Coordinates of C-alpha atoms and ligand atoms in Angstrom, one line a residue:
M33 CA 12.1 -36.9 6.1
N34 CA 10.9 -36.4 10.0
I35 CA 8.4 -34.0 11.1
R36 CA 9.7 -32.4 14.1
T37 CA 7.6 -30.6 17.0
V38 CA 9.6 -28.1 18.5
A39 CA 8.9 -26.9 21.9
T40 CA 8.8 -22.9 21.9
T41 CA 7.9 -20.1 24.5
P42 CA 5.8 -16.9 23.0
F43 CA 7.1 -13.5 21.9
A44 CA 4.9 -10.8 23.2
D45 CA 5.6 -8.5 20.2
Q46 CA 3.9 -10.5 17.4
K47 CA 0.8 -8.1 16.9
P48 CA 0.3 -7.5 13.4
G49 CA 0.1 -3.8 12.4
T50 CA -1.7 -2.1 9.6
S51 CA -0.1 -4.8 7.2
G52 CA 1.3 -7.9 8.8
L53 CA 4.1 -8.1 11.3
R54 CA 6.9 -5.9 10.5
K55 CA 10.2 -6.0 12.4
K56 CA 13.9 -5.6 12.1
V57 CA 15.5 -8.5 10.4
P58 CA 17.4 -9.4 13.7
V59 CA 14.3 -9.7 15.2
F60 CA 13.1 -12.2 12.8
Q61 CA 16.3 -14.0 13.1
Q62 CA 16.1 -14.9 16.6
P63 CA 15.5 -18.6 17.1
H64 CA 11.9 -19.6 16.7
Y65 CA 10.7 -16.0 16.0
L66 CA 9.5 -16.7 12.5
E67 CA 8.4 -20.2 13.2
N68 CA 6.3 -19.1 16.4
F69 CA 4.5 -16.5 13.9
V70 CA 4.0 -19.0 11.0
Q71 CA 2.6 -21.8 13.5
S72 CA 0.2 -19.0 14.8
I73 CA -1.0 -18.4 11.5
F74 CA -1.5 -22.0 10.7
D75 CA -3.1 -22.5 14.2
S76 CA -5.6 -19.8 13.4
L77 CA -6.9 -21.2 10.3
E78 CA -9.3 -24.2 9.8
G79 CA -9.6 -26.8 6.7
Y80 CA -6.4 -26.2 4.9
Q81 CA -5.3 -29.7 4.8
G82 CA -4.5 -30.8 1.4
E83 CA -5.0 -27.2 0.1
T84 CA -2.8 -25.0 -1.8
L85 CA -0.8 -22.0 -0.4
V86 CA 1.0 -19.4 -2.1
V87 CA 4.2 -18.1 -0.6
G88 CA 6.5 -15.2 -2.4
G89 CA 7.9 -12.1 -1.1
D90 CA 9.6 -8.7 -2.4
G91 CA 13.1 -10.3 -2.3
R92 CA 14.4 -8.4 0.5
Y93 CA 17.0 -9.6 2.7
Y94 CA 16.0 -13.0 4.5
N95 CA 13.3 -13.4 2.0
R96 CA 14.9 -16.9 1.0
Q97 CA 15.6 -18.1 4.3
A98 CA 12.3 -17.4 5.4
I99 CA 10.6 -19.0 2.5
Q100 CA 12.6 -22.2 3.1
I101 CA 11.4 -22.4 6.8
I102 CA 7.7 -21.6 5.5
L103 CA 7.9 -24.5 3.2
K104 CA 9.2 -27.0 5.6
M105 CA 6.3 -25.8 8.3
A106 CA 3.8 -26.2 5.4
A107 CA 4.8 -29.5 4.7
A108 CA 4.8 -30.5 8.4
N109 CA 1.3 -28.9 8.9
G110 CA -0.5 -30.7 6.0
F111 CA -0.8 -28.4 3.1
G112 CA -1.0 -30.4 -0.1
R113 CA 0.7 -27.9 -2.5
V114 CA 2.7 -24.6 -2.5
L115 CA 2.9 -22.1 -5.3
V116 CA 6.3 -20.3 -4.7
G117 CA 7.5 -17.5 -7.1
Q118 CA 10.8 -18.2 -8.9
G119 CA 13.7 -16.8 -6.9
G120 CA 11.3 -16.6 -3.9
I121 CA 9.9 -13.4 -5.7
L122 CA 6.3 -12.5 -6.1
S123 CA 5.0 -8.9 -5.9
T124 CA 2.2 -8.3 -3.4
P125 CA -0.3 -7.6 -6.4
A126 CA 0.9 -10.6 -8.3
A127 CA 0.8 -12.9 -5.0
S128 CA -3.0 -11.8 -4.8
C129 CA -3.6 -12.6 -8.6
V130 CA -2.0 -16.1 -8.2
I131 CA -4.0 -17.0 -5.1
R132 CA -7.3 -15.8 -6.8
K133 CA -6.2 -17.8 -10.0
N134 CA -5.3 -20.9 -8.7
Q135 CA -8.3 -20.9 -6.1
A136 CA -5.6 -21.3 -3.4
F137 CA -6.5 -21.6 0.3
G138 CA -4.5 -18.4 1.0
G139 CA -0.9 -17.0 0.9
I140 CA 2.0 -15.8 3.0
V141 CA 3.5 -12.6 1.6
L142 CA 6.9 -11.8 3.0
S143 CA 7.5 -8.1 2.7
A144 CA 8.1 -4.9 4.8
S145 CA 6.8 -2.8 1.8
H146 CA 8.4 0.5 1.5
N147 CA 10.7 0.0 4.3
P148 CA 14.4 -0.2 3.9
G149 CA 16.1 -3.9 3.6
G150 CA 19.1 -5.4 4.6
P151 CA 21.0 -7.2 7.6
N152 CA 19.7 -4.7 10.1
E153 CA 16.7 -3.2 8.0
D154 CA 13.2 -4.4 7.8
F155 CA 11.3 -7.7 7.1
G156 CA 7.7 -8.6 7.2
I157 CA 5.1 -11.4 7.0
K158 CA 1.3 -11.4 6.4
Y159 CA -1.2 -13.9 5.7
N160 CA -3.6 -13.3 2.6
I161 CA -7.0 -15.1 2.8
S162 CA -8.6 -17.1 -0.3
N163 CA -10.0 -13.8 -2.0
G164 CA -6.3 -12.9 -2.4
G165 CA -6.4 -10.1 0.0
P166 CA -4.9 -9.3 3.6
A167 CA -6.4 -11.1 6.4
P168 CA -9.3 -9.0 8.0
E169 CA -9.0 -7.9 11.7
K170 CA -10.7 -10.9 13.2
V171 CA -8.0 -13.2 11.5
T172 CA -5.2 -11.0 12.7
E173 CA -6.4 -10.9 16.0
A174 CA -6.6 -14.5 16.1
I175 CA -3.1 -15.0 14.9
F176 CA -1.7 -12.6 17.4
A177 CA -3.9 -14.3 20.2
R178 CA -2.3 -17.5 19.2
S179 CA 1.2 -16.1 19.2
K180 CA 0.6 -15.2 23.1
K181 CA 0.0 -19.0 24.0
I182 CA 2.1 -20.7 21.5
D183 CA 4.2 -23.9 22.9
Q184 CA 5.5 -25.8 19.9
Y185 CA 5.6 -25.6 16.2
R186 CA 5.8 -28.2 13.5
I187 CA 8.7 -28.3 10.8
L188 CA 9.8 -30.9 8.2
E189 CA 13.5 -32.0 8.3
A190 CA 14.7 -31.8 4.7
A191 CA 16.9 -30.2 2.4
D192 CA 16.3 -26.7 1.0
V193 CA 14.1 -26.4 -2.2
D194 CA 15.6 -25.1 -5.1
L195 CA 13.9 -21.8 -5.7
D196 CA 15.4 -20.8 -9.0
Q197 CA 14.3 -23.6 -11.2
L198 CA 10.9 -23.6 -12.4
G199 CA 9.0 -26.8 -11.9
S200 CA 7.7 -29.4 -9.0
A201 CA 9.7 -30.9 -6.1
K202 CA 8.4 -33.0 -3.0
L203 CA 8.8 -32.0 0.6
G204 CA 7.4 -34.9 2.2
D205 CA 3.7 -35.3 1.0
L206 CA 3.9 -31.4 0.0
T207 CA 4.3 -30.5 -3.7
V208 CA 6.2 -27.3 -4.3
E209 CA 5.9 -25.7 -7.6
V210 CA 8.3 -23.0 -8.4
I211 CA 6.2 -20.9 -10.7
D212 CA 7.0 -18.0 -13.3
A213 CA 6.5 -14.8 -11.1
V214 CA 5.2 -12.6 -13.8
A215 CA 3.2 -14.7 -16.1
D216 CA -0.1 -14.7 -14.6
Y217 CA 0.1 -11.1 -13.6
A218 CA 1.1 -9.8 -16.9
G219 CA -1.7 -12.0 -18.5
L220 CA -4.2 -10.2 -16.0
M221 CA -2.9 -6.6 -16.9
E222 CA -3.4 -7.4 -20.7
S223 CA -7.2 -8.4 -20.0
L224 CA -7.8 -5.0 -18.3
F225 CA -6.1 -2.6 -20.4
D226 CA -5.9 -1.5 -24.3
F227 CA -2.4 -2.8 -24.7
D228 CA -2.3 -2.0 -28.6
R229 CA -3.4 1.4 -28.0
I230 CA -0.6 1.9 -25.2
H231 CA 1.9 0.2 -27.6
Q232 CA 1.0 2.8 -30.1
L233 CA 1.6 5.5 -27.5
L234 CA 5.1 4.3 -26.6
V235 CA 6.5 3.6 -30.1
G236 CA 5.1 6.6 -31.7
G237 CA 8.0 8.6 -31.1
Q238 CA 6.3 11.6 -29.6
F239 CA 5.7 10.3 -26.0
R240 CA 8.5 9.2 -23.5
M241 CA 8.2 7.7 -20.1
C242 CA 10.4 6.1 -17.3
I243 CA 9.8 4.0 -14.3
D244 CA 11.6 3.6 -11.5
S245 CA 11.6 0.3 -9.9
M246 CA 14.0 1.3 -6.8
H247 CA 15.7 -2.1 -7.2
A248 CA 12.8 -3.7 -5.7
V249 CA 10.4 -6.3 -6.8
T250 CA 8.5 -4.7 -9.8
G251 CA 11.9 -4.5 -11.8
P252 CA 11.0 -8.0 -13.6
Y253 CA 7.4 -7.1 -13.9
A254 CA 7.8 -3.7 -15.5
R255 CA 10.6 -5.0 -18.0
A256 CA 8.2 -7.7 -19.1
I257 CA 5.1 -5.6 -19.5
F258 CA 6.6 -1.9 -20.6
E259 CA 9.7 -2.9 -22.6
Q260 CA 9.0 -6.5 -23.8
R261 CA 5.4 -6.5 -24.3
L262 CA 4.5 -2.9 -24.9
G263 CA 7.4 -1.9 -26.8
A264 CA 8.9 0.9 -24.6
P265 CA 12.6 1.4 -25.2
T266 CA 14.9 -0.9 -23.2
G267 CA 16.2 1.4 -20.2
T268 CA 12.6 2.7 -19.8
V269 CA 12.7 0.8 -16.5
L270 CA 15.2 2.4 -14.3
N271 CA 16.8 0.4 -11.2
G272 CA 15.1 -2.7 -12.5
I273 CA 17.3 -5.2 -10.9
P274 CA 15.9 -6.2 -7.6
L275 CA 18.4 -6.3 -4.7
E276 CA 18.0 -7.5 -1.2
D277 CA 19.0 -4.4 0.3
F278 CA 17.1 -2.2 -2.6
G279 CA 20.7 -0.9 -3.4
G280 CA 20.6 1.0 0.0
G281 CA 17.5 3.1 -0.9
H282 CA 14.4 3.5 0.7
P283 CA 11.9 1.9 -1.5
D284 CA 9.2 4.4 -1.0
P285 CA 7.7 6.1 -4.0
N286 CA 7.3 9.6 -2.8
L287 CA 8.7 12.9 -3.4
V288 CA 11.6 12.5 -0.9
Y289 CA 12.7 8.9 -1.4
A290 CA 12.2 8.6 -5.2
H291 CA 14.3 11.9 -5.9
D292 CA 16.1 10.4 -8.6
L293 CA 13.0 9.9 -10.6
V294 CA 11.7 13.3 -9.4
Q295 CA 14.8 15.0 -10.6
I296 CA 14.3 13.6 -14.0
L297 CA 10.8 14.5 -14.4
F298 CA 11.5 18.1 -13.0
G299 CA 14.6 18.6 -15.1
S300 CA 15.4 19.9 -18.2
N301 CA 14.1 17.8 -21.4
A302 CA 11.8 16.1 -18.9
P303 CA 10.0 12.8 -20.3
D304 CA 6.0 13.2 -20.4
F305 CA 5.3 10.5 -17.7
G306 CA 7.1 8.9 -14.8
A307 CA 6.0 6.6 -12.2
A308 CA 7.8 4.8 -9.3
S309 CA 6.8 1.8 -7.3
D310 CA 7.8 0.3 -3.9
G311 CA 9.6 -2.5 -2.2
D312 CA 6.7 -5.0 -2.9
G313 CA 5.1 -3.5 -5.9
D314 CA 1.8 -2.3 -4.5
R315 CA 2.4 1.5 -4.2
N316 CA 2.8 3.9 -7.1
M317 CA 3.6 7.6 -7.6
I318 CA 2.5 9.1 -10.8
L319 CA 4.4 12.2 -12.2
G320 CA 3.9 14.2 -15.4
S321 CA 6.6 16.3 -16.9
K322 CA 7.2 18.9 -14.1
F323 CA 4.0 17.8 -12.3
F324 CA 3.4 15.6 -9.4
V325 CA 0.1 13.9 -9.0
T326 CA -1.3 13.4 -5.5
P327 CA -2.4 9.9 -4.9
S328 CA -5.9 11.4 -3.8
D329 CA -5.9 13.2 -7.1
S330 CA -4.9 10.2 -9.0
L331 CA -7.7 7.8 -7.5
A332 CA -10.3 10.6 -8.6
V333 CA -8.9 11.0 -12.0
L334 CA -8.9 7.2 -12.6
A335 CA -12.4 7.1 -11.2
A336 CA -13.8 10.1 -13.6
N337 CA -12.0 8.3 -16.6
A338 CA -12.5 4.7 -16.3
K339 CA -14.9 4.3 -19.0
L340 CA -12.1 5.2 -21.4
V341 CA -10.5 1.7 -20.1
P342 CA -11.7 -1.7 -21.3
G343 CA -11.7 -3.3 -18.1
Y344 CA -13.8 -0.7 -16.5
K345 CA -15.9 0.6 -19.6
A346 CA -19.2 -0.9 -18.0
G347 CA -18.8 1.5 -15.3
L348 CA -17.8 1.5 -11.6
A349 CA -20.0 -0.2 -8.9
G350 CA -18.5 2.4 -6.4
I351 CA -15.5 3.8 -4.9
A352 CA -13.9 3.2 -1.9
R353 CA -11.1 5.5 -0.2
S354 CA -9.6 5.5 3.4
M355 CA -10.5 8.0 5.7
P356 CA -7.4 10.3 5.6
T357 CA -7.4 10.1 1.8
S358 CA -8.7 13.3 0.3
Q359 CA -12.4 13.6 -0.5
A360 CA -11.7 14.5 -4.4
A361 CA -13.0 10.8 -5.3
D362 CA -16.1 11.5 -3.2
R363 CA -16.9 14.4 -5.8
V364 CA -16.4 12.0 -8.7
A365 CA -18.5 9.4 -7.2
A366 CA -21.4 12.1 -6.6
K367 CA -21.3 12.9 -10.2
L368 CA -21.3 9.4 -11.2
G369 CA -24.3 8.5 -8.8
I370 CA -22.4 5.8 -7.2
D371 CA -21.4 5.3 -3.5
C372 CA -18.0 6.3 -2.0
Y373 CA -17.1 4.4 1.2
E374 CA -14.9 6.0 3.8
T375 CA -12.9 3.1 5.5
P376 CA -10.0 3.1 8.1
T377 CA -6.3 2.9 6.8
G378 CA -5.2 -0.4 5.5
W379 CA -5.9 -2.2 2.3
K380 CA -7.9 -5.1 4.4
F381 CA -10.7 -2.8 5.0
F382 CA -11.6 -2.8 1.3
G383 CA -11.7 -6.5 0.9
N384 CA -15.3 -6.9 1.9
L385 CA -16.8 -4.1 -0.3
L386 CA -14.9 -5.4 -3.4
D387 CA -15.9 -9.0 -2.7
A388 CA -19.7 -7.7 -2.3
G389 CA -19.6 -5.9 -5.4
K390 CA -20.0 -2.5 -3.6
A391 CA -16.6 -1.0 -5.0
T392 CA -14.8 -1.1 -8.0
L393 CA -11.9 1.1 -7.4
C394 CA -10.1 2.0 -4.1
G395 CA -7.3 4.3 -3.2
E396 CA -5.3 5.6 -0.4
E397 CA -3.3 8.8 0.3
S398 CA -0.3 6.5 1.1
F399 CA 0.4 6.0 -2.6
G400 CA -1.9 3.0 -3.2
T401 CA -4.5 2.4 -5.8
G402 CA -6.3 -0.4 -6.9
S403 CA -9.6 -2.4 -8.2
D404 CA -11.3 -5.3 -7.9
H405 CA -9.0 -7.3 -10.2
V406 CA -7.0 -8.3 -7.4
R407 CA -7.4 -7.8 -3.6
E408 CA -4.4 -5.7 -3.1
K409 CA -3.3 -2.4 -4.1
D410 CA -1.5 -2.6 -7.3
G411 CA 1.4 -0.2 -8.5
L412 CA 1.8 -1.2 -12.2
W413 CA -1.8 -1.5 -12.7
A414 CA -2.2 2.2 -11.8
V415 CA 0.6 3.0 -14.3
L416 CA -1.2 1.1 -17.0
F417 CA -4.5 2.9 -16.1
W418 CA -2.7 6.2 -16.6
L419 CA -1.0 5.5 -19.8
N420 CA -4.5 4.1 -21.0
I421 CA -6.1 6.9 -20.5
L422 CA -2.9 9.2 -21.9
A423 CA -3.2 7.1 -25.0
V424 CA -7.0 7.9 -25.6
R425 CA -7.1 11.7 -24.4
Q426 CA -3.9 12.6 -26.1
E427 CA -3.2 15.2 -23.6
S428 CA -0.6 15.5 -20.9
V429 CA -0.7 14.5 -17.5
K430 CA -0.9 18.1 -16.2
Q431 CA -3.6 19.0 -18.6
I432 CA -5.7 16.1 -17.5
V433 CA -5.5 16.7 -13.7
Q434 CA -5.8 20.4 -14.2
E435 CA -9.1 19.9 -16.3
H436 CA -10.2 17.5 -13.5
W437 CA -9.8 20.5 -11.0
Q438 CA -11.7 22.9 -13.2
Q439 CA -14.7 20.5 -13.4
Y440 CA -14.6 19.4 -9.8
G441 CA -12.8 21.9 -7.9
R442 CA -9.5 21.0 -6.0
N443 CA -9.2 19.1 -3.0
V444 CA -5.6 20.7 -1.8
Y445 CA -4.0 18.0 0.2
S446 CA -0.6 17.2 2.0
R447 CA 0.6 14.8 4.5
H448 CA 3.2 15.6 6.9
D449 CA 5.1 12.7 8.6
Y450 CA 7.1 13.0 11.6
E451 CA 9.3 9.6 12.0
A452 CA 10.9 7.8 14.5
V453 CA 9.3 10.0 17.4
D454 CA 9.5 8.6 20.7
S455 CA 6.4 6.2 21.3
D456 CA 5.6 7.4 24.8
R457 CA 5.9 11.3 23.4
A458 CA 3.7 10.4 20.5
A459 CA 1.2 8.5 22.7
T460 CA 1.0 11.8 24.9
L461 CA 0.4 14.0 21.8
I462 CA -2.4 11.8 20.7
K463 CA -3.9 11.6 24.1
Q464 CA -3.5 15.6 24.5
V465 CA -5.6 15.7 21.2
N466 CA -8.2 13.6 22.5
N467 CA -8.5 15.3 25.6
Q468 CA -9.6 18.4 23.5
M469 CA -12.3 16.4 21.5
P470 CA -15.3 17.8 23.2
T471 CA -14.1 21.5 23.5
L472 CA -13.0 21.9 19.9
P473 CA -16.3 21.9 17.9
G474 CA -17.6 25.6 17.7
K475 CA -13.8 26.9 18.5
K476 CA -12.5 29.5 16.1
F477 CA -9.0 29.6 14.7
G478 CA -8.8 32.8 12.5
A479 CA -11.4 32.3 9.7
Y480 CA -11.5 28.5 10.4
E481 CA -14.2 27.4 12.9
V482 CA -14.2 23.5 13.9
E483 CA -17.4 21.6 12.9
Y484 CA -16.8 18.2 14.6
C485 CA -14.0 16.3 15.9
D486 CA -14.0 12.5 16.5
D487 CA -11.9 9.5 16.6
F488 CA -12.9 7.7 13.4
S489 CA -14.6 4.7 13.8
Y490 CA -15.9 2.2 10.9
T491 CA -18.6 -0.2 10.9
D492 CA -18.1 -2.5 7.7
P493 CA -21.3 -2.5 5.8
V494 CA -20.9 -6.1 4.8
D495 CA -20.2 -8.0 8.0
G496 CA -21.2 -5.4 10.5
S497 CA -17.5 -5.5 12.3
I498 CA -16.6 -2.5 13.9
S499 CA -13.2 -0.9 14.0
K500 CA -12.6 2.0 16.5
N501 CA -9.8 4.6 17.1
Q502 CA -8.7 4.8 13.4
G503 CA -7.4 8.5 13.7
I504 CA -8.8 11.7 15.2
R505 CA -10.5 13.9 12.7
V506 CA -10.8 17.9 13.2
G507 CA -13.4 19.1 10.6
F508 CA -14.0 22.6 10.0
T509 CA -17.2 24.2 8.7
D510 CA -15.9 25.1 5.1
G511 CA -15.3 21.5 4.6
S512 CA -11.5 21.5 5.4
R513 CA -9.9 18.8 7.5
I514 CA -7.1 17.9 9.9
V515 CA -6.3 14.4 10.7
F516 CA -4.0 12.8 13.3
R517 CA -2.8 9.5 13.5
L518 CA 0.0 7.2 14.4
S519 CA 1.3 5.0 11.5
G520 CA 0.7 1.1 11.9
T521 CA 3.7 0.3 9.6
G522 CA 6.8 1.7 11.3
T523 CA 9.3 -0.4 12.9
Q524 CA 11.2 2.3 14.9
G525 CA 9.4 4.1 17.7
A526 CA 6.4 6.1 16.2
T527 CA 5.4 7.8 13.2
L528 CA 2.9 10.7 13.6
R529 CA 1.0 11.6 10.5
L530 CA -0.7 14.7 10.0
Y531 CA -3.2 14.8 7.0
L532 CA -4.3 18.3 5.6
E533 CA -6.9 18.9 3.3
S534 CA -8.8 21.8 2.1
Y535 CA -11.2 22.7 -0.7
E536 CA -10.6 25.2 -3.4
P537 CA -13.2 25.9 -6.2
N538 CA -11.5 29.0 -7.3
V539 CA -9.6 27.9 -10.6
A540 CA -7.5 31.0 -10.3
K541 CA -5.8 29.5 -7.1
H542 CA -5.6 26.1 -8.4
G543 CA -1.7 26.8 -9.3
L544 CA -0.8 27.2 -5.5
D545 CA 1.7 25.2 -3.9
P546 CA -0.1 23.2 -1.3
Q547 CA 2.2 24.0 1.4
D548 CA 1.1 27.6 0.8
A549 CA -2.6 27.0 0.5
L550 CA -2.6 24.8 3.6
A551 CA -0.5 27.3 5.7
D552 CA -3.2 28.0 8.0
L553 CA -4.2 24.7 8.6
I554 CA -0.4 23.7 9.3
T555 CA -0.5 26.5 12.1
I556 CA -3.6 25.2 13.6
A557 CA -2.5 21.7 13.7
D558 CA 0.3 22.8 15.7
E559 CA -1.7 24.8 17.8
I560 CA -4.0 22.1 18.6
A561 CA -1.4 19.2 18.9
Q562 CA 1.7 21.1 19.8
I563 CA 3.5 19.0 17.5
R564 CA 6.9 20.6 17.7
E565 CA 7.0 21.0 21.3
S566 CA 5.6 17.2 21.8
T567 CA 7.8 15.6 19.2
G568 CA 10.9 17.8 19.8
M569 CA 11.2 18.1 15.9
D570 CA 11.1 21.4 14.3
R571 CA 9.5 20.0 10.8
P572 CA 8.3 16.9 9.3
T573 CA 10.7 14.3 8.4
V574 CA 8.7 13.6 5.0
I575 CA 6.1 15.8 3.0
T576 CA 4.0 14.6 0.6
Ligands
LIG290 C1 0.4 -0.2 4.4 C2 -1.5 -0.6 4.0 C3 -2.1 0.4 3.6 C4 -1.7 1.7 4.4 C5 -0.3 2.0 4.5 C6 0.2 3.1 5.5 O1 0.7 -0.4 3.0 O2 -1.4 -1.8 3.5 O3 -3.5 0.3 3.4 O4 -2.4 2.9 4.0 O5 0.3 0.7 5.0 O6 -0.3 2.7 6.7 P1 0.3 3.4 8.2 O7 -0.2 5.0 7.7 O8 -0.3 3.0 8.9 O9 1.9 3.5 8.0 P2 2.1 -1.1 2.5 O10 2.3 -0.4 1.1 O11 3.1 -0.5 3.5 O12 1.5 -2.4 2.7

């Protein structure tokens, strides 16, 4: 077997976004495109000779081909061992778990998360470091810098590895171990949650649930954990077979894209509990019977009830949330007397807080929740956390959330997405809002008065690194907030995200539809940013 050194030229567009490099499949299929990026990763790392790398993905179109290329490049670049999930599958949280359990040097995770898959849809790649979490900005910046200069990559000439058979194979000096994709992760879940109690809940005959895996990566995990281990009836997991194109769906667990599940939970004879997860298994949506739990509320409820769960009964060190996530979790942290950290959007910003023991639970408005058990957000973990609470409290999802609001008040919240906006128009919109920054404080919009307006900047409390320009916040004197931000995960044009939040202490108003409760803020946002005019769109494409 020969190691080939292949001459190449840089691609200008390999800057990792919020979570790795995401592009359309045909972009990745260009000669040398994937190879350049993988070599740029390896060239940005030091000390991996002979070490272990974890590789796996969400099973989307091009997953298998990409893995074969990565294995041969890992062999040519001197890794000692690669652990790869059977069939090339590893959910993102499972990849994090496997990296940590095996003290691997790092991992390559192949996913474009919640974005659609297929020959003309999305693909993605990101590097995770030895703590199991996404590479921090200094690493992603080094990878990007290298990608702009790269002139060669190294690859082994060899036959493909059989990814479907468990066991070991050799690629030159590299050992490739095809591992069970589910076992380590399922074991970790069992160590955190009261499986006996959840089992009793699920087999008691009173409680019914369903989980929509959206033909994405969590199918095998959910069937093994909920149906086989916890005794939920066969068929509890919907769309449980991973497909390369997710069955033509959009594996994004929100009210728009998980509409089949929403119909079941809001239909007649609805089950007590429903959940969906995304393409790579790190996101979750939680529903009760005719009730939607916003991700921000979900984080707050999990934090407030953490002591009911074995893995967290010792208490929480702190909570962390991304800036646009509602401040519901801050209220719980204040009551518990622990710190609440506000980070930029992107799970990578939680890594240092988790490693330093400053935060135990983390969450984002973008349907992500997780803890220090791994260094990624974790969809099925959130489902198990909810089931553990439901099993102990023996109340409905709706009762638990409403009681939470009674105790803490309700942070009414919504996100409006304007997808596939022309990039120049989106940039102009943000610039126009930026220009108003000095004049907005003190300005009145009806009953609302602007208290502050800034472009969020974060100083990491652990390593002092600074991340600027993370979204424009307009804060009002009554605690309400509007946030404008451009997504860092889209692959087509720009996606404008408008985040809206107000605080409602009055229990009598807790039942209001958030779109009604936030109507004034929605109008103010349009007045400030001229969203409809600037985007040329009448309404958002997705409201959550
Ligand atoms: C990624 C990041 C999350 C982020 C989300 C949305 O999630 O890991 O931290 O909140 O994207 O980011 P944006 O608003 O920039 O689109 P995932 O599930 O896509 O990996």
